[in-house]
Amino acid sequence: MEEQVSSRRHEWRIALTASAPVMLGYIVLGLGYGLYTQNLGFFWWVPTLMALTIYGGSVEFMIANMLTQAFNPLTVLVITLVVGFRQFFYSIAMLGKYKGHGFQKFFQIFSLTDETFVVNYQLRLGDDVDHQRVYTMVAALDYFYWVFGAWLGGTLGSILAIQIKGLDFAMTALFLVLALDQILKEKSHVSSVSGLVITVVCLTLVGSTYFLLVTLLLLVVKFTILYRRRVMK
């Protein structure tokens, strides 16, 4: 029993250390999101509820703004699919790592954000810990950071009635730092470089309106080919 408790504590320490950079970004951006929704006229608990159920970062910002206008379900659906479609690639990349069962499996799928993907993808674990449990712990901590930040922003916003501009860039900056760290640890940069090239080419040829959709479709093809080659080896 004591050995099991000690093992769980060790796993939590690993998860806390790994998710620490995400904590800073999520709480700051969640705070900004809470303040943002307050300035749109929502009740203080709305950002917390949206953070708990949507958990989509930039999608939540857009939906909060769209809820102040004439509601168009189809538009919300399309925007959510386009912005969140990148998660499809994360799931492909994590097929070899995420092998949880039951509730753990569904939570791993639900909580696979940009930052959680980067942290868990680059996480190197020994045989003395349960890998799936650590991955789930990291995801749960990231989820808590975001919800807590949204709650804090909504609460402070209802009391102080203030708005801070520019906080929406905090998540972009955080992801860039985590992505750069992952690139530096890669043995081969073929995947990262090819992804960057595809993005630039699509932006140049297609334009800013549709380049994201075209880029994501091409990346699906690329990752599928790379995954099949890896399996064949």
CSV table of C-alpha atoms in Angstrom, one decimal:
chain,number,residue,atom,x,y,z
A,1,MET,CA,0.0,0.0,0.0
A,2,GLU,CA,2.8,2.4,1.0
A,3,GLU,CA,4.7,1.5,-2.2
A,4,GLN,CA,1.6,2.3,-4.3
A,5,VAL,CA,1.1,5.7,-2.6
A,6,SER,CA,4.7,6.5,-3.1
A,7,SER,CA,4.5,5.6,-6.8
A,8,ARG,CA,1.4,7.8,-7.3
A,9,ARG,CA,3.2,10.7,-5.6
A,10,HIS,CA,6.2,10.2,-7.9
A,11,GLU,CA,3.9,10.2,-10.9
A,12,TRP,CA,2.1,13.4,-9.8
A,13,ARG,CA,5.5,15.1,-9.3
A,14,ILE,CA,6.5,14.2,-12.9
A,15,ALA,CA,3.1,15.5,-14.2
A,16,LEU,CA,3.4,18.7,-12.2
A,17,THR,CA,6.9,19.4,-13.4
A,18,ALA,CA,6.0,18.6,-17.0
A,19,SER,CA,2.9,20.8,-17.0
A,20,ALA,CA,4.4,23.8,-15.2
A,21,PRO,CA,5.0,25.8,-18.4
A,22,VAL,CA,1.4,25.2,-19.5
A,23,MET,CA,0.1,26.3,-16.1
A,24,LEU,CA,1.6,29.8,-16.6
A,25,GLY,CA,0.1,30.2,-20.0
A,26,TYR,CA,-3.3,28.6,-19.3
A,27,ILE,CA,-4.0,30.6,-16.1
A,28,VAL,CA,-2.9,33.9,-17.7
A,29,LEU,CA,-5.0,33.3,-20.9
A,30,GLY,CA,-7.9,31.8,-18.9
A,31,LEU,CA,-7.9,35.0,-16.8
A,32,GLY,CA,-8.0,37.1,-20.0
A,33,TYR,CA,-10.8,34.9,-21.3
A,34,GLY,CA,-12.8,35.3,-18.2
A,35,LEU,CA,-12.4,39.1,-18.3
A,36,TYR,CA,-13.2,39.1,-21.9
A,37,THR,CA,-16.5,37.3,-21.4
A,38,GLN,CA,-17.4,39.7,-18.6
A,39,ASN,CA,-16.9,42.7,-20.9
A,40,LEU,CA,-19.3,41.0,-23.3
A,41,GLY,CA,-22.0,41.1,-20.7
A,42,PHE,CA,-22.0,37.4,-19.6
A,43,PHE,CA,-22.5,36.3,-16.0
A,44,TRP,CA,-19.3,35.5,-14.0
A,45,TRP,CA,-19.9,31.7,-14.1
A,46,VAL,CA,-20.3,31.5,-17.9
A,47,PRO,CA,-16.6,31.4,-18.8
A,48,THR,CA,-16.1,28.6,-16.2
A,49,LEU,CA,-19.0,26.6,-17.7
A,50,MET,CA,-17.6,27.1,-21.2
A,51,ALA,CA,-14.1,26.1,-20.1
A,52,LEU,CA,-15.4,22.9,-18.5
A,53,THR,CA,-17.4,21.8,-21.5
A,54,ILE,CA,-15.8,23.3,-24.6
A,55,TYR,CA,-12.2,23.3,-23.5
A,56,GLY,CA,-11.1,24.7,-26.9
A,57,GLY,CA,-8.9,27.8,-26.2
A,58,SER,CA,-9.3,30.1,-29.2
A,59,VAL,CA,-12.6,28.5,-30.1
A,60,GLU,CA,-14.0,29.6,-26.8
A,61,PHE,CA,-13.0,33.2,-27.5
A,62,MET,CA,-14.8,33.1,-30.9
A,63,ILE,CA,-17.9,31.4,-29.6
A,64,ALA,CA,-18.2,33.9,-26.7
A,65,ASN,CA,-18.2,36.7,-29.3
A,66,MET,CA,-20.6,34.9,-31.6
A,67,LEU,CA,-23.1,34.4,-28.7
A,68,THR,CA,-23.5,38.2,-28.5
A,69,GLN,CA,-24.8,38.2,-32.1
A,70,ALA,CA,-27.6,36.5,-34.0
A,71,PHE,CA,-26.8,32.8,-33.4
A,72,ASN,CA,-26.1,30.7,-36.4
A,73,PRO,CA,-25.4,27.1,-35.5
A,74,LEU,CA,-24.0,26.2,-38.9
A,75,THR,CA,-21.4,29.0,-38.8
A,76,VAL,CA,-20.4,28.0,-35.3
A,77,LEU,CA,-20.1,24.3,-36.4
A,78,VAL,CA,-17.9,25.2,-39.4
A,79,ILE,CA,-15.6,27.6,-37.5
A,80,THR,CA,-15.2,25.0,-34.7
A,81,LEU,CA,-14.4,22.3,-37.2
A,82,VAL,CA,-11.8,24.4,-39.1
A,83,VAL,CA,-10.1,25.8,-36.0
A,84,GLY,CA,-10.2,22.5,-34.1
A,85,PHE,CA,-9.4,20.2,-37.0
A,86,ARG,CA,-5.7,20.4,-36.1
A,87,GLN,CA,-6.5,18.1,-33.2
A,88,PHE,CA,-7.0,15.3,-35.7
A,89,PHE,CA,-3.2,15.4,-36.4
A,90,TYR,CA,-2.4,15.3,-32.7
A,91,SER,CA,-4.5,12.2,-32.3
A,92,ILE,CA,-2.7,10.5,-35.1
A,93,ALA,CA,0.7,11.4,-33.6
A,94,MET,CA,-0.5,10.1,-30.2
A,95,LEU,CA,-1.8,6.7,-31.4
A,96,GLY,CA,1.4,5.0,-30.3
A,97,LYS,CA,1.4,6.7,-26.8
A,98,TYR,CA,-2.3,6.9,-25.8
A,99,LYS,CA,-3.4,3.5,-24.9
A,100,GLY,CA,-5.6,4.1,-21.8
A,101,HIS,CA,-8.8,2.2,-21.1
A,102,GLY,CA,-12.3,3.2,-20.0
A,103,PHE,CA,-12.8,6.7,-18.7
A,104,GLN,CA,-9.0,7.3,-18.9
A,105,LYS,CA,-9.1,6.8,-22.7
A,106,PHE,CA,-12.1,9.2,-23.2
A,107,PHE,CA,-10.5,11.8,-21.1
A,108,GLN,CA,-7.2,11.6,-23.0
A,109,ILE,CA,-9.1,12.2,-26.2
A,110,PHE,CA,-11.2,15.1,-24.8
A,111,SER,CA,-8.2,16.8,-23.2
A,112,LEU,CA,-5.8,16.7,-26.2
A,113,THR,CA,-5.0,20.4,-26.6
A,114,ASP,CA,-2.1,21.9,-28.4
A,115,GLU,CA,0.0,22.3,-25.3
A,116,THR,CA,-1.0,18.9,-23.7
A,117,PHE,CA,0.0,17.2,-27.0
A,118,VAL,CA,3.4,18.9,-27.0
A,119,VAL,CA,4.1,18.0,-23.4
A,120,ASN,CA,3.0,14.4,-23.5
A,121,TYR,CA,4.5,13.8,-26.9
A,122,GLN,CA,8.0,14.8,-25.8
A,123,LEU,CA,7.7,13.3,-22.3
A,124,ARG,CA,10.2,10.5,-21.7
A,125,LEU,CA,9.2,8.2,-18.9
A,126,GLY,CA,11.0,5.3,-17.3
A,127,ASP,CA,9.6,1.8,-16.6
A,128,ASP,CA,9.0,2.6,-12.9
A,129,VAL,CA,5.8,4.6,-13.6
A,130,ASP,CA,2.5,4.0,-15.3
A,131,HIS,CA,2.8,5.9,-18.6
A,132,GLN,CA,-0.9,6.2,-19.3
A,133,ARG,CA,-1.6,7.4,-15.8
A,134,VAL,CA,1.1,10.1,-16.1
A,135,TYR,CA,-0.3,11.2,-19.5
A,136,THR,CA,-3.7,11.5,-18.0
A,137,MET,CA,-2.4,13.4,-15.0
A,138,VAL,CA,-0.7,15.9,-17.2
A,139,ALA,CA,-3.9,16.3,-19.2
A,140,ALA,CA,-6.0,16.7,-16.0
A,141,LEU,CA,-3.6,19.3,-14.6
A,142,ASP,CA,-3.7,21.3,-17.9
A,143,TYR,CA,-7.5,21.1,-17.8
A,144,PHE,CA,-7.6,22.4,-14.2
A,145,TYR,CA,-5.3,25.3,-15.1
A,146,TRP,CA,-7.5,26.4,-17.9
A,147,VAL,CA,-10.8,26.1,-15.9
A,148,PHE,CA,-9.2,27.8,-12.9
A,149,GLY,CA,-8.0,30.7,-15.0
A,150,ALA,CA,-11.4,31.1,-16.6
A,151,TRP,CA,-13.1,31.1,-13.2
A,152,LEU,CA,-10.6,33.6,-11.8
A,153,GLY,CA,-11.1,35.9,-14.7
A,154,GLY,CA,-14.9,35.7,-14.6
A,155,THR,CA,-14.9,36.3,-10.8
A,156,LEU,CA,-12.4,39.2,-10.9
A,157,GLY,CA,-14.2,40.7,-14.0
A,158,SER,CA,-17.5,40.7,-12.1
A,159,ILE,CA,-15.9,42.6,-9.2
A,160,LEU,CA,-13.4,44.9,-11.0
A,161,ALA,CA,-15.1,45.3,-14.4
A,162,ILE,CA,-11.8,45.7,-16.2
A,163,GLN,CA,-10.5,44.5,-19.6
A,164,ILE,CA,-6.9,43.7,-20.5
A,165,LYS,CA,-6.1,43.6,-24.2
A,166,GLY,CA,-3.5,41.4,-25.9
A,167,LEU,CA,-3.7,38.4,-23.5
A,168,ASP,CA,-5.0,36.2,-26.4
A,169,PHE,CA,-1.4,36.1,-27.7
A,170,ALA,CA,-0.2,34.4,-24.6
A,171,MET,CA,-1.4,31.0,-25.8
A,172,THR,CA,0.3,31.5,-29.2
A,173,ALA,CA,3.6,32.4,-27.5
A,174,LEU,CA,3.4,29.4,-25.2
A,175,PHE,CA,2.8,26.9,-28.0
A,176,LEU,CA,5.7,28.4,-30.0
A,177,VAL,CA,8.0,27.9,-27.1
A,178,LEU,CA,6.9,24.3,-26.5
A,179,ALA,CA,7.0,23.5,-30.2
A,180,LEU,CA,10.6,25.0,-30.4
A,181,ASP,CA,11.6,22.8,-27.5
A,182,GLN,CA,10.2,19.7,-29.3
A,183,ILE,CA,12.0,20.6,-32.5
A,184,LEU,CA,15.3,20.9,-30.7
A,185,LYS,CA,14.9,17.4,-29.2
A,186,GLU,CA,14.0,15.8,-32.5
A,187,LYS,CA,16.5,13.4,-34.0
A,188,SER,CA,15.0,14.2,-37.5
A,189,HIS,CA,13.5,17.5,-38.5
A,190,VAL,CA,11.8,16.1,-41.6
A,191,SER,CA,8.3,16.3,-40.1
A,192,SER,CA,8.7,19.8,-38.7
A,193,VAL,CA,10.4,21.3,-41.7
A,194,SER,CA,7.9,19.7,-44.2
A,195,GLY,CA,5.0,20.9,-42.1
A,196,LEU,CA,6.4,24.5,-42.1
A,197,VAL,CA,7.0,24.4,-45.9
A,198,ILE,CA,3.5,23.1,-46.6
A,199,THR,CA,2.0,25.8,-44.5
A,200,VAL,CA,4.0,28.6,-46.2
A,201,VAL,CA,3.2,27.2,-49.7
A,202,CYS,CA,-0.5,26.9,-49.0
A,203,LEU,CA,-0.6,30.4,-47.6
A,204,THR,CA,1.1,31.8,-50.7
A,205,LEU,CA,-1.0,29.9,-53.3
A,206,VAL,CA,-4.4,29.7,-51.6
A,207,GLY,CA,-4.5,32.9,-49.5
A,208,SER,CA,-5.3,33.5,-45.9
A,209,THR,CA,-9.0,32.6,-46.2
A,210,TYR,CA,-8.7,28.9,-47.1
A,211,PHE,CA,-5.1,28.1,-46.5
A,212,LEU,CA,-5.7,26.5,-43.1
A,213,LEU,CA,-8.1,24.0,-44.4
A,214,VAL,CA,-5.9,23.1,-47.4
A,215,THR,CA,-2.8,22.9,-45.1
A,216,LEU,CA,-4.6,20.6,-42.7
A,217,LEU,CA,-5.7,18.2,-45.5
A,218,LEU,CA,-2.2,18.0,-46.9
A,219,LEU,CA,-0.8,17.4,-43.4
A,220,VAL,CA,-3.2,14.5,-43.0
A,221,VAL,CA,-1.8,13.0,-46.2
A,222,LYS,CA,1.8,13.6,-45.0
A,223,PHE,CA,1.3,12.2,-41.5
A,224,THR,CA,-0.5,9.2,-42.9
A,225,ILE,CA,2.4,8.4,-45.2
A,226,LEU,CA,5.0,8.9,-42.4
A,227,TYR,CA,2.9,6.7,-40.1
A,228,ARG,CA,2.6,3.9,-42.6
A,229,ARG,CA,6.4,4.0,-43.3
A,230,ARG,CA,7.1,3.8,-39.6
A,231,VAL,CA,4.8,0.8,-39.2
A,232,MET,CA,6.3,-1.0,-42.1
A,233,LYS,CA,9.8,-0.7,-40.6
